[in-house]
Coordinates of C-alpha atoms in Angstrom, one line a residue:
X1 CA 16.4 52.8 -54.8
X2 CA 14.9 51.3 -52.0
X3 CA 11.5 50.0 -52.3
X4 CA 8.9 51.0 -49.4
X5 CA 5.2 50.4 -49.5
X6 CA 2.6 52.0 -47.4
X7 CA -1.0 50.8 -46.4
X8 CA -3.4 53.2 -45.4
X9 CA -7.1 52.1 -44.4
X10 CA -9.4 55.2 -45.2
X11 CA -12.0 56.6 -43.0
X12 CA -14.8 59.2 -42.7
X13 CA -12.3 61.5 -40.4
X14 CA -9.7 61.6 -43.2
X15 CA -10.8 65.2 -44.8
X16 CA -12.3 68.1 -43.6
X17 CA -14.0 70.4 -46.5
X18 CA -13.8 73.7 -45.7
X19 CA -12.5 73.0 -42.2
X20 CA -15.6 70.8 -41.3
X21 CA -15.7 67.1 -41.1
X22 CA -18.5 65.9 -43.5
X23 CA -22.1 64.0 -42.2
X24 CA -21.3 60.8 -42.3
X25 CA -24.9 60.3 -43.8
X26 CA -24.0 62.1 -46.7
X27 CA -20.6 61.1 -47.1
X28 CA -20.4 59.1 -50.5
X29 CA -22.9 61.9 -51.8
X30 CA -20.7 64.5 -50.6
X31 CA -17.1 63.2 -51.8
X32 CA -18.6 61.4 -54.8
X33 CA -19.8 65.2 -55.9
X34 CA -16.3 67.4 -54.8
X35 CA -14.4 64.4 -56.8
X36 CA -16.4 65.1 -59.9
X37 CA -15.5 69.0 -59.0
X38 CA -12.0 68.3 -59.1
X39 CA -12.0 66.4 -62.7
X40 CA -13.2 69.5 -64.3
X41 CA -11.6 72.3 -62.5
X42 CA -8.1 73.3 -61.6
X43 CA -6.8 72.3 -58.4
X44 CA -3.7 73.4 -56.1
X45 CA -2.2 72.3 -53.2
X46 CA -1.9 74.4 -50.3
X47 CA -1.2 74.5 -46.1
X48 CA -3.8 75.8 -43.4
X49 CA -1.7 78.0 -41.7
X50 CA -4.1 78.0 -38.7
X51 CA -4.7 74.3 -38.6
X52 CA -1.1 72.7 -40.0
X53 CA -2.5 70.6 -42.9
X54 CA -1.9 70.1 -46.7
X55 CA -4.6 70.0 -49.3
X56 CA -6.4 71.1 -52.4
X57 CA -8.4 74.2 -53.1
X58 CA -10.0 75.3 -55.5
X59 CA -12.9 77.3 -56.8
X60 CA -16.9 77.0 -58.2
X61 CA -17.4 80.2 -60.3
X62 CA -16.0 82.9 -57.1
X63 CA -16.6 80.5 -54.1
X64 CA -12.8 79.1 -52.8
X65 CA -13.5 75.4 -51.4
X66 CA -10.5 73.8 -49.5
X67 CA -9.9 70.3 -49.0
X68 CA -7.6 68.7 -46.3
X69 CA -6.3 65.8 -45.3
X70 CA -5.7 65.9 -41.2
X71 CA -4.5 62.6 -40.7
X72 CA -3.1 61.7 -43.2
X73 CA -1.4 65.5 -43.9
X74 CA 0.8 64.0 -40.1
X75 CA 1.6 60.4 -42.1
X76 CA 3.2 62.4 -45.1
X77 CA 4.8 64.4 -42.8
X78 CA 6.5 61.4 -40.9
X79 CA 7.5 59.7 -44.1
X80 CA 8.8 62.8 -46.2
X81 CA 12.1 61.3 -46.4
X82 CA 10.7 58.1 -48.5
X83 CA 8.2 59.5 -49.9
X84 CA 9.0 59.4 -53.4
X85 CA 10.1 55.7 -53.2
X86 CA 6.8 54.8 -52.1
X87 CA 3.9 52.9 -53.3
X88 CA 0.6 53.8 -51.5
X89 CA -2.2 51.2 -51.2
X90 CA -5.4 52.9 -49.7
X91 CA -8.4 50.2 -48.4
X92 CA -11.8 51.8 -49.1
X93 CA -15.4 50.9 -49.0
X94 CA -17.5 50.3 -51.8
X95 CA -20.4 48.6 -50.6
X96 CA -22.7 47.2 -53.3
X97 CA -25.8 47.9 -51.2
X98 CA -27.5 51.1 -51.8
X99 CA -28.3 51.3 -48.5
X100 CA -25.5 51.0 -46.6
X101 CA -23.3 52.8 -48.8
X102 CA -23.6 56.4 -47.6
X103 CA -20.7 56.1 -45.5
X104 CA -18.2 54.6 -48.2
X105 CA -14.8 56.1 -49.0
X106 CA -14.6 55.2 -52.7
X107 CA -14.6 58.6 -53.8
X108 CA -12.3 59.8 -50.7
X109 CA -9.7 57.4 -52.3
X110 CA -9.9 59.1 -55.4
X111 CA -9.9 62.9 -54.3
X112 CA -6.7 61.4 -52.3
X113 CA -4.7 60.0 -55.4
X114 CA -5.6 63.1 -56.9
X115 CA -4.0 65.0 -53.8
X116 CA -0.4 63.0 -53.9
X117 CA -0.5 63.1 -57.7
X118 CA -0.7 66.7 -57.8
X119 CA 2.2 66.5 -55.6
X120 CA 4.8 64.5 -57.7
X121 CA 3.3 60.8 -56.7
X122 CA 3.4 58.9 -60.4
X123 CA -0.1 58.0 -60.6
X124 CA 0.8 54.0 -60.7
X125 CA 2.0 54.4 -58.0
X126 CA -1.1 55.7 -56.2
X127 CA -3.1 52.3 -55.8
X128 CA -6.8 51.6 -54.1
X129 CA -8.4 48.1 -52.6
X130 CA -12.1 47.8 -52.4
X131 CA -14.0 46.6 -49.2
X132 CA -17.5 45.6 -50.9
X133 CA -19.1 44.7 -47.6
X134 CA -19.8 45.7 -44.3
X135 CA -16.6 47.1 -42.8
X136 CA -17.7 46.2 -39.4
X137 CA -17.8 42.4 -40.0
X138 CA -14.8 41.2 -38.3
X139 CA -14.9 37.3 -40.0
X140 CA -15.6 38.9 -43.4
X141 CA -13.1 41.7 -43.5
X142 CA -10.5 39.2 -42.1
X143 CA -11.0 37.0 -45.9
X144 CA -11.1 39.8 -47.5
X145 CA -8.0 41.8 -46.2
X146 CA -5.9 38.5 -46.4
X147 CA -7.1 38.0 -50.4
X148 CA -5.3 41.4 -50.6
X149 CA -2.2 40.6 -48.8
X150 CA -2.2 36.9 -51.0
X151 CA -2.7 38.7 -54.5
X152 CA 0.8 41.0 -53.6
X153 CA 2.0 38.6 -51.6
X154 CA 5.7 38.6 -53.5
X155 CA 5.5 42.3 -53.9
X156 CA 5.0 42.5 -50.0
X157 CA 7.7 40.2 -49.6
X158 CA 10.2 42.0 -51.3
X159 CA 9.4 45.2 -50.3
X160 CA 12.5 47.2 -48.2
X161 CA 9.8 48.3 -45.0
X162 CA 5.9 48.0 -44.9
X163 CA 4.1 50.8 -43.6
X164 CA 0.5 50.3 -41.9
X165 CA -1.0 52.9 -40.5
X166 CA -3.4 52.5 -37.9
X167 CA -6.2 54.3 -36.4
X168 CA -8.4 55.8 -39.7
X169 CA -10.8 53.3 -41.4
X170 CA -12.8 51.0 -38.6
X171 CA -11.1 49.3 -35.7
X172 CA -12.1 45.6 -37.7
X173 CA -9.9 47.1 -40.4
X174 CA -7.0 47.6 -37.6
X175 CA -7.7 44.5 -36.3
X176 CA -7.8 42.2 -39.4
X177 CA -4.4 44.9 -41.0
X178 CA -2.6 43.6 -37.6
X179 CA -3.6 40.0 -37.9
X180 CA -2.5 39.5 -41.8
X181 CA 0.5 41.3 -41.1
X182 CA 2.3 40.3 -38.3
X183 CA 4.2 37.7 -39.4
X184 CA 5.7 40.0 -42.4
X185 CA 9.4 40.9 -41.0
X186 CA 9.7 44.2 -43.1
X187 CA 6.3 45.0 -41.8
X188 CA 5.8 48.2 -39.5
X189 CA 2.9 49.2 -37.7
X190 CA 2.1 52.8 -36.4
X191 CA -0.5 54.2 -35.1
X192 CA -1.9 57.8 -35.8
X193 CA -4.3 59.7 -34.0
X194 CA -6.7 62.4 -35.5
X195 CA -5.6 64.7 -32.6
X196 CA -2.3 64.3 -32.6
X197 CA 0.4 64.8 -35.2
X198 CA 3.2 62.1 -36.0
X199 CA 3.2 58.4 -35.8
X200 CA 3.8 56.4 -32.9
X201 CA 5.3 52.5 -33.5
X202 CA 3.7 50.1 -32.2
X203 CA 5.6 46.6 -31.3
X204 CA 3.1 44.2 -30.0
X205 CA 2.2 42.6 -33.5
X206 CA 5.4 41.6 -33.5
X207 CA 5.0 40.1 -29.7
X208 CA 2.1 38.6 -30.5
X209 CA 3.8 36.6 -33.2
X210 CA 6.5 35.9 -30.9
X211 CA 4.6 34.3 -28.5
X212 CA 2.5 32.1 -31.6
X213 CA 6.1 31.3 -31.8
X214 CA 7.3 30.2 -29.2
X215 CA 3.8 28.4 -28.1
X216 CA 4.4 26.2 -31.9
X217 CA 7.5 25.7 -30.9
X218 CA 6.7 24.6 -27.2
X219 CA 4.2 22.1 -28.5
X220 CA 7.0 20.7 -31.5
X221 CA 8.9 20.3 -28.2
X222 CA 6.6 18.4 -26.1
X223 CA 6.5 15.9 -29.0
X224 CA 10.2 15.3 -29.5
X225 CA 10.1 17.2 -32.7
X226 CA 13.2 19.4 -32.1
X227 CA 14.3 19.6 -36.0
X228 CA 11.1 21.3 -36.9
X229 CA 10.9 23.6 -33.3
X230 CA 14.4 23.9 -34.0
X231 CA 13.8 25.4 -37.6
X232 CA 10.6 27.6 -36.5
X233 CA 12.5 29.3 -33.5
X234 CA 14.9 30.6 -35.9
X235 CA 12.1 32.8 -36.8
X236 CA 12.3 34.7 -33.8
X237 CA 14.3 38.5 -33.5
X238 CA 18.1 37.4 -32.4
X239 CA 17.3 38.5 -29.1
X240 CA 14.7 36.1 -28.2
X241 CA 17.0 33.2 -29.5
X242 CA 18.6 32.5 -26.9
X243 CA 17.9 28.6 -26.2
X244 CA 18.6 28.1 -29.9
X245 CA 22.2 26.6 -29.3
X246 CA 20.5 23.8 -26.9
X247 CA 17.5 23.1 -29.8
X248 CA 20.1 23.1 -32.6
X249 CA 22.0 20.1 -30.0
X250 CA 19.4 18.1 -29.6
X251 CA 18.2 18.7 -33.2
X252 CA 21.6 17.5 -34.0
X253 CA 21.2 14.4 -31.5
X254 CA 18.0 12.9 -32.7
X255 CA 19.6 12.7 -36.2
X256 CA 22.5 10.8 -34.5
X257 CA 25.1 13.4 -35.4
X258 CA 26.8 13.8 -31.9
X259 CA 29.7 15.6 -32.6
X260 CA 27.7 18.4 -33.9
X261 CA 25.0 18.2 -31.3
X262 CA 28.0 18.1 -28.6
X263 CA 29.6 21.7 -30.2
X264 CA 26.2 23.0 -30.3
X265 CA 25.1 22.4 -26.6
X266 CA 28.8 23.7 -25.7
X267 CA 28.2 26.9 -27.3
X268 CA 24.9 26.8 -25.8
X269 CA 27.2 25.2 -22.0
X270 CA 29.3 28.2 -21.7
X271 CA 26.9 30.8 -22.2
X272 CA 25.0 29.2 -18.9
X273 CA 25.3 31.6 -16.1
X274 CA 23.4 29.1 -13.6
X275 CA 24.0 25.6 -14.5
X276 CA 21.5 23.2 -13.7
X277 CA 22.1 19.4 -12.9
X278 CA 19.5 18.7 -15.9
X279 CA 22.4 20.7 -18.2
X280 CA 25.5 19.4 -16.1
X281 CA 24.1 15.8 -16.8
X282 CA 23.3 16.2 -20.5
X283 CA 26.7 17.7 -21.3
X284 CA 28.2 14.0 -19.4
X285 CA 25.8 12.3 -21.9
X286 CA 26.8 14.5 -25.4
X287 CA 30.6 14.2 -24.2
X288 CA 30.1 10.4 -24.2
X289 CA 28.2 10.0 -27.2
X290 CA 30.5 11.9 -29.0
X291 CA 33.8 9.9 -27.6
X292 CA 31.3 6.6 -28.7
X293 CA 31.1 5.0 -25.4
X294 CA 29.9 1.7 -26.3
X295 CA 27.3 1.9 -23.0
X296 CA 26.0 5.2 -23.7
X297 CA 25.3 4.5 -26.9
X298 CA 23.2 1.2 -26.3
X299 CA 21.1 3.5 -24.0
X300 CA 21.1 5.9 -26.8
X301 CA 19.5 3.6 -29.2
X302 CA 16.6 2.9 -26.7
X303 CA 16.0 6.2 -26.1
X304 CA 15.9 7.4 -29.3
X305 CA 13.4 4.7 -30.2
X306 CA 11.0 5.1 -27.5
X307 CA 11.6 9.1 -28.3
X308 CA 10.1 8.0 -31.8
X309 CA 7.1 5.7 -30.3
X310 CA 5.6 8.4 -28.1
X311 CA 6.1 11.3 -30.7
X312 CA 4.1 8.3 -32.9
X313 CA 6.6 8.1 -35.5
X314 CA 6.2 4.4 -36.3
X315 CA 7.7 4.4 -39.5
X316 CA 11.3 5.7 -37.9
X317 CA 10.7 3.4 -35.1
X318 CA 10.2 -0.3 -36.6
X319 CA 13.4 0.9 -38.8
X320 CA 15.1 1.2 -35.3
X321 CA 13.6 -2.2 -34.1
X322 CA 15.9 -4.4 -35.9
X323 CA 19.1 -2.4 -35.7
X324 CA 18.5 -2.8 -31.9
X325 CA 17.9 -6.4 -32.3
X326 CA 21.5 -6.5 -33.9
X327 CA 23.2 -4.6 -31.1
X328 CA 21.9 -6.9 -28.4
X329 CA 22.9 -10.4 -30.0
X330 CA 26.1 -9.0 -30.6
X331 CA 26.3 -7.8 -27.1
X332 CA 25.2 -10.8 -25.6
X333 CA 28.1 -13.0 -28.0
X334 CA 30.5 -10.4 -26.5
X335 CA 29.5 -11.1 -22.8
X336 CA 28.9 -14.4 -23.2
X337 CA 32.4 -15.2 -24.7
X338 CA 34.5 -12.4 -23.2
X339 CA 35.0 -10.8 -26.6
X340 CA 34.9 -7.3 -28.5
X341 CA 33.3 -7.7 -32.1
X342 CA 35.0 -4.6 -34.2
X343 CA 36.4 -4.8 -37.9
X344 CA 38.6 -2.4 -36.4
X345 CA 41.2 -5.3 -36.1
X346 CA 39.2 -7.6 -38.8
X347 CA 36.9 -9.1 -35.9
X348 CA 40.2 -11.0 -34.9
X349 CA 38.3 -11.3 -31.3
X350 CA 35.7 -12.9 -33.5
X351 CA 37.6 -15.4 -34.8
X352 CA 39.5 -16.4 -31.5
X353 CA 35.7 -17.6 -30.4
X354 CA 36.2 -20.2 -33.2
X355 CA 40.2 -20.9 -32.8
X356 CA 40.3 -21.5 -29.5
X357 CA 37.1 -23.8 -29.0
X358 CA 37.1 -26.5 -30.9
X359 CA 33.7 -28.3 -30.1
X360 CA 32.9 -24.8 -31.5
X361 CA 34.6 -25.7 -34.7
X362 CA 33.4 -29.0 -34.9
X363 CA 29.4 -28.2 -34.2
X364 CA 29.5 -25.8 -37.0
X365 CA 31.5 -27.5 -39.3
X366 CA 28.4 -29.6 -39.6
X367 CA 26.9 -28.5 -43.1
X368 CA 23.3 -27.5 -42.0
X369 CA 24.7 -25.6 -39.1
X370 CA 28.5 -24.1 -40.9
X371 CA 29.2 -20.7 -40.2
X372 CA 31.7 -19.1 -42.5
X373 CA 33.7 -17.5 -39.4
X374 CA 37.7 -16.7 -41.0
X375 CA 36.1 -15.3 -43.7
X376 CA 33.2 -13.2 -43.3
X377 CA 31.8 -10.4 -41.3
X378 CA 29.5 -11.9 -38.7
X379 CA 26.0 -10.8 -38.8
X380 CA 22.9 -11.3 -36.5
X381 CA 22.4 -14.4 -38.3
X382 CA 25.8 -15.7 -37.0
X383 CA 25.1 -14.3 -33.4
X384 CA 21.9 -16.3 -33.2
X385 CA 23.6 -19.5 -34.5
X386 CA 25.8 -18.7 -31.7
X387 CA 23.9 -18.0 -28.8
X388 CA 21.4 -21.6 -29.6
X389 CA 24.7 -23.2 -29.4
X390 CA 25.2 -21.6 -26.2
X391 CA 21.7 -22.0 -24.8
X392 CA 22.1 -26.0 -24.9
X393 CA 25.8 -26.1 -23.6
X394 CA 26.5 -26.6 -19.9
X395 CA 28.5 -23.9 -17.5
X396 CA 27.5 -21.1 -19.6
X397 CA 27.5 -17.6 -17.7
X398 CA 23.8 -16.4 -18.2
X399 CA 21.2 -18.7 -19.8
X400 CA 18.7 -16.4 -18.6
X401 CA 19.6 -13.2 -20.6
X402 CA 20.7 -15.8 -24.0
X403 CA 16.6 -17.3 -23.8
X404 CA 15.4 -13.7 -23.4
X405 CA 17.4 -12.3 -26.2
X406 CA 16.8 -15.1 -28.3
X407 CA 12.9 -14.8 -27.5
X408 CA 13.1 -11.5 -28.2
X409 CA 14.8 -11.9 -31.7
X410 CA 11.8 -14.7 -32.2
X411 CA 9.2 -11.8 -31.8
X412 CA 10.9 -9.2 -34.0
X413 CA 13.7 -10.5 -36.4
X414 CA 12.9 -14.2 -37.8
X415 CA 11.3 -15.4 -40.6
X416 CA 8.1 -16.0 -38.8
X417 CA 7.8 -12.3 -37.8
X418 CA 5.0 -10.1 -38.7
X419 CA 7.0 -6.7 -37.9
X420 CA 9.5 -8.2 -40.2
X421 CA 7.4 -8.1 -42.9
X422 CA 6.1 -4.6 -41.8
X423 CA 9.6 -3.1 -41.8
X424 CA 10.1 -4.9 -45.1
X425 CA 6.7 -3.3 -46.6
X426 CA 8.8 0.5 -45.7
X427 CA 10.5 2.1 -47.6
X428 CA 13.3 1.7 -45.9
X429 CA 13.3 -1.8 -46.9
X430 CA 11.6 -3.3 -50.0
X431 CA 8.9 -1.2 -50.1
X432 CA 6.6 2.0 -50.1
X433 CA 4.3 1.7 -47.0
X434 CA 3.7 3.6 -44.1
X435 CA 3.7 2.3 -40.2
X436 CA 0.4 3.2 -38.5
X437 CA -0.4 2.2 -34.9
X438 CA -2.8 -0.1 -35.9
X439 CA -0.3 -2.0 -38.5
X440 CA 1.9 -2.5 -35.2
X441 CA -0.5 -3.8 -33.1
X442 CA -1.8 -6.1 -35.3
X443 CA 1.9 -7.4 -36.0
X444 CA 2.3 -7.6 -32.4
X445 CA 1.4 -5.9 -29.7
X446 CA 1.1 -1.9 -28.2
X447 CA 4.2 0.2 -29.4
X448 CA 4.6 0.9 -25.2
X449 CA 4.7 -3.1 -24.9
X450 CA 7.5 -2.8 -27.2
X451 CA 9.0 0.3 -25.7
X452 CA 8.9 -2.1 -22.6
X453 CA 10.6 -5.1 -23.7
X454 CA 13.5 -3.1 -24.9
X455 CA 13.9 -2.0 -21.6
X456 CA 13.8 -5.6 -20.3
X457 CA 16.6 -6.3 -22.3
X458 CA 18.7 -3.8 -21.6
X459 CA 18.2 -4.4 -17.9
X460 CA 18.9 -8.0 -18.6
X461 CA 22.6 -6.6 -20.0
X462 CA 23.1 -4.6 -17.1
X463 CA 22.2 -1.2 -18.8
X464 CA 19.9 0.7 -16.5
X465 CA 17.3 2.8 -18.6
X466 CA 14.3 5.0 -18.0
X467 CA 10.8 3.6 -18.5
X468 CA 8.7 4.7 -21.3
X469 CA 6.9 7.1 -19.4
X470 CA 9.0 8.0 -16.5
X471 CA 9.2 11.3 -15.3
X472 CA 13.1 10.7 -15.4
X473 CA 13.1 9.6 -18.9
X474 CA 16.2 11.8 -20.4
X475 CA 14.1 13.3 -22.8
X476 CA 11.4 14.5 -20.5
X477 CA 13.8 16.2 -18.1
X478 CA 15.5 18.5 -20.6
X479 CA 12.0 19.3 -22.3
X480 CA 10.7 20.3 -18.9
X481 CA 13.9 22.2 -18.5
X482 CA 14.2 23.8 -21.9
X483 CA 10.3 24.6 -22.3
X484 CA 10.5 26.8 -18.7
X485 CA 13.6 28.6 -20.2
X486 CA 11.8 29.8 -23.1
X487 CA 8.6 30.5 -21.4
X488 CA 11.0 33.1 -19.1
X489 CA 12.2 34.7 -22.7

């Protein structure tokens, strides 16, 4: 059976004693005195004819009193197909203060239970939640309604469909009902008049969540954070979701998984009824990452790291520092030498570097200098060997780019190098620190001076890239294009 819950706040409109709304002076008074009535007499439930709603009569010695329940007579008429699968939770008032109290629906809630009971409703079923302050205190009411939501918070959960009526009670109970339910998926909110019978659905809760949404997620994308926008987006109805395939791809990219971020932005590709060059130009970009072209995916590396530097994610970012140092002293022994350094063919290019020079040979033959080259990998510590050998040899093609790449190795991956021993600290070295701003600057400079001597280098290879904060940067251009799409949705 399924399980459906609904929440009903109670108000002073809620029942009419012998066809007459009671003075809401006397209203606790009143109820409090027709409750203690109905635990000592016998009770029916009947139907005004005249006026269409359900109740209890009874009598006091020969007088016939009739109770009925206008509003809430309509609710029980729109959910009569549930109705016996359904748990009832009524919000009352129960102020403590004597003075205040003569409005409160404690005793309302009670003559209620008593009214579904007598119609079939098990009685554990039938459960009440006390307000025990003003009702009109919007901050108040807000703690209090979300401590109710919190202490059934898995029964709420699990529930098939959450009814909320709304419209009896206050408009601060409404209010606060609306704000601690919104973001509950089986929720549904209806509201119900006191003139008018049946329940009318009401949808903007659930845009309002929407658009909290899709505002979170616009912010998660404005920060380069597409893993967690993409994972909140997901939250939206199916129907809103449509940039998902384009988040999931450049979800997918940032975690340097190209082959799925190129299938996702395809999915997302052919679905695009106007193309625009911003989508034409990332799909060039995916394509090539995916097929590893060697130049794409040195610009790649740059923009990924200065992607993690202005979303201030240091720690990824000094991590990324010295795999880029890696790439460009192996790029630079590949121009400089007219080589390609794969283990594809067991670095045989490599090797010819050593075979076919022999003043190569014989320099590092010499003990303090010897590079194990027919045997071993070669790794950066070979490509700076290499490139110092270079750097002093006459007729070689670009001393220029060898002294910047060797500074640059100086500042970030020697012995002597105070980010060094910052990445080491990480943990993804030796260690268990974190990277703040203030650790890198200390170490070395601004994280945008860094940012900017990557690109220095890369220009000094012949790789064009956008600056830092360029309004070109790759980044920036399908932000500004994906945050308008989803502002339109």
């Amino acid at each position: 059976m399924a399980n459906r819950i609904l929440i009903y706040p109670l108000g002073n409109s809620d029942i009419l004693f012998n066809k007459n709304y009671i003075e809401r002076e006397n209203f606790r008074k009143v109820t409090e005195a027709i409750y203690n009535e109905l635990s000592n007499l016998k009770y029916e439930i009947f139907s005004d004819k005249t006026l269409h709603y359900n109740g209890l009569k009874y009598k006091v010695d020969s007088e016939e009193r009739a109770l009925l329940f206008p509003i809430f007579t309509s609710v029980i008429k729109s959910i009569k197909n549930y109705i016996k699968e359904m748990k009832f939770y009524f919000i009352y008032t129960d102020q403590k203060n004597i003075e205040e109290n003569k409005q409160d629906t404690l005793y309302l809630y009670e003559i209620v239970k008593k009214f579904l009971t007598k119609r079939g409703i098990e009685p554990e079923k039938v459960k009440g939640f006390p307000i025990t302050h003003n009702p009109t205190d919007l901050s108040i009411l807000y703690n209090t309604i979300s401590n109710f939501r919190l202490e059934r918070e898995d029964e709420f959960k699990n529930a098939n469909d959450i009814f909320i009526i709304l419209g009896p009670g206050t408009p601060q109970m409404t209010t606060n009902l609306i704000l601690n339910f919104m973001d509950f998926r089986n929720a549904r909110f209806y509201y119900i008049s006191r003139y008018k019978e049946g329940l009318k659905p009401i949808d903007f809760p659930y845009k309002v969540i929407s658009k909290e949404i899709k505002d979170s997620v616009l912010r998660l994308i404005d920060d380069f954070n597409y893993t967690a926008a993409n994972l909140l987006y997901k939250k939206l109805p199916d129907e809103e979701r449509k940039e998902i395939k384009l988040i999931e791809s450049l979800h997918h990219r940032t975690n340097f998984d190209f082959e799925r971020a190129y299938n996702s932005f395809i999915d997302y590709y052919n679905r695009c009824v106007d193309r625009e060059s911003v989508i034409e130009d990332l799909k060039d970009t995916l394509e090539k990452l995916k097929d590893k072209d060697e130049k794409e995916l040195k610009k790649e590396l740059y923009y990924e790291f200065v992607l993690r530097i202005r979303s201030e994610r240091y720690l990824e970012a000094v991590a990324m520092i010295f795999r880029f140092v890696e790439e460009i002293l192996m790029t630079t022994v590949e121009k400089e030498f007219n080589v390609k350094i794969t283990s594809k063919d067991d670095f045989e290019d490599f090797k010819k570097i050593f075979k076919e020079n022999k003043d190569l040979r014989e320099y590092f033959s010499n003990e303090k200098r010897k590079i194990n080259w027919e045997n071993k990998a070669p790794t950066r510590i070979t490509y700076v060997k290499l490139l110092r050998y270079l750097k002093n040899r006459e007729g070689v093609k670009d001393k220029n780019l060898i002294e910047k790449v060797l500074s640059f190795y100086e500042r970030y991956d020697n012995e002597e190098s105070a980010i060094l021993d910052l990445r080491n600290s990480t943990p993804f070295a030796h260690g268990f620190e974190g990277v703040s701003r203030e650790k890198l600057e200390k170490a070395y400079k601004s994280p945008e001076i860094i940012a900017e001597e990557f690109k220095e280098i890369m220009e000094a290879l012949g790789i064009k890239v956008e600056s830092y904060n360029s309004d070109k940067f790759p980044f920036v251009l399908i932000n500004n294009y994906l945050k308008e799409r989803i502002k339109k949705n």
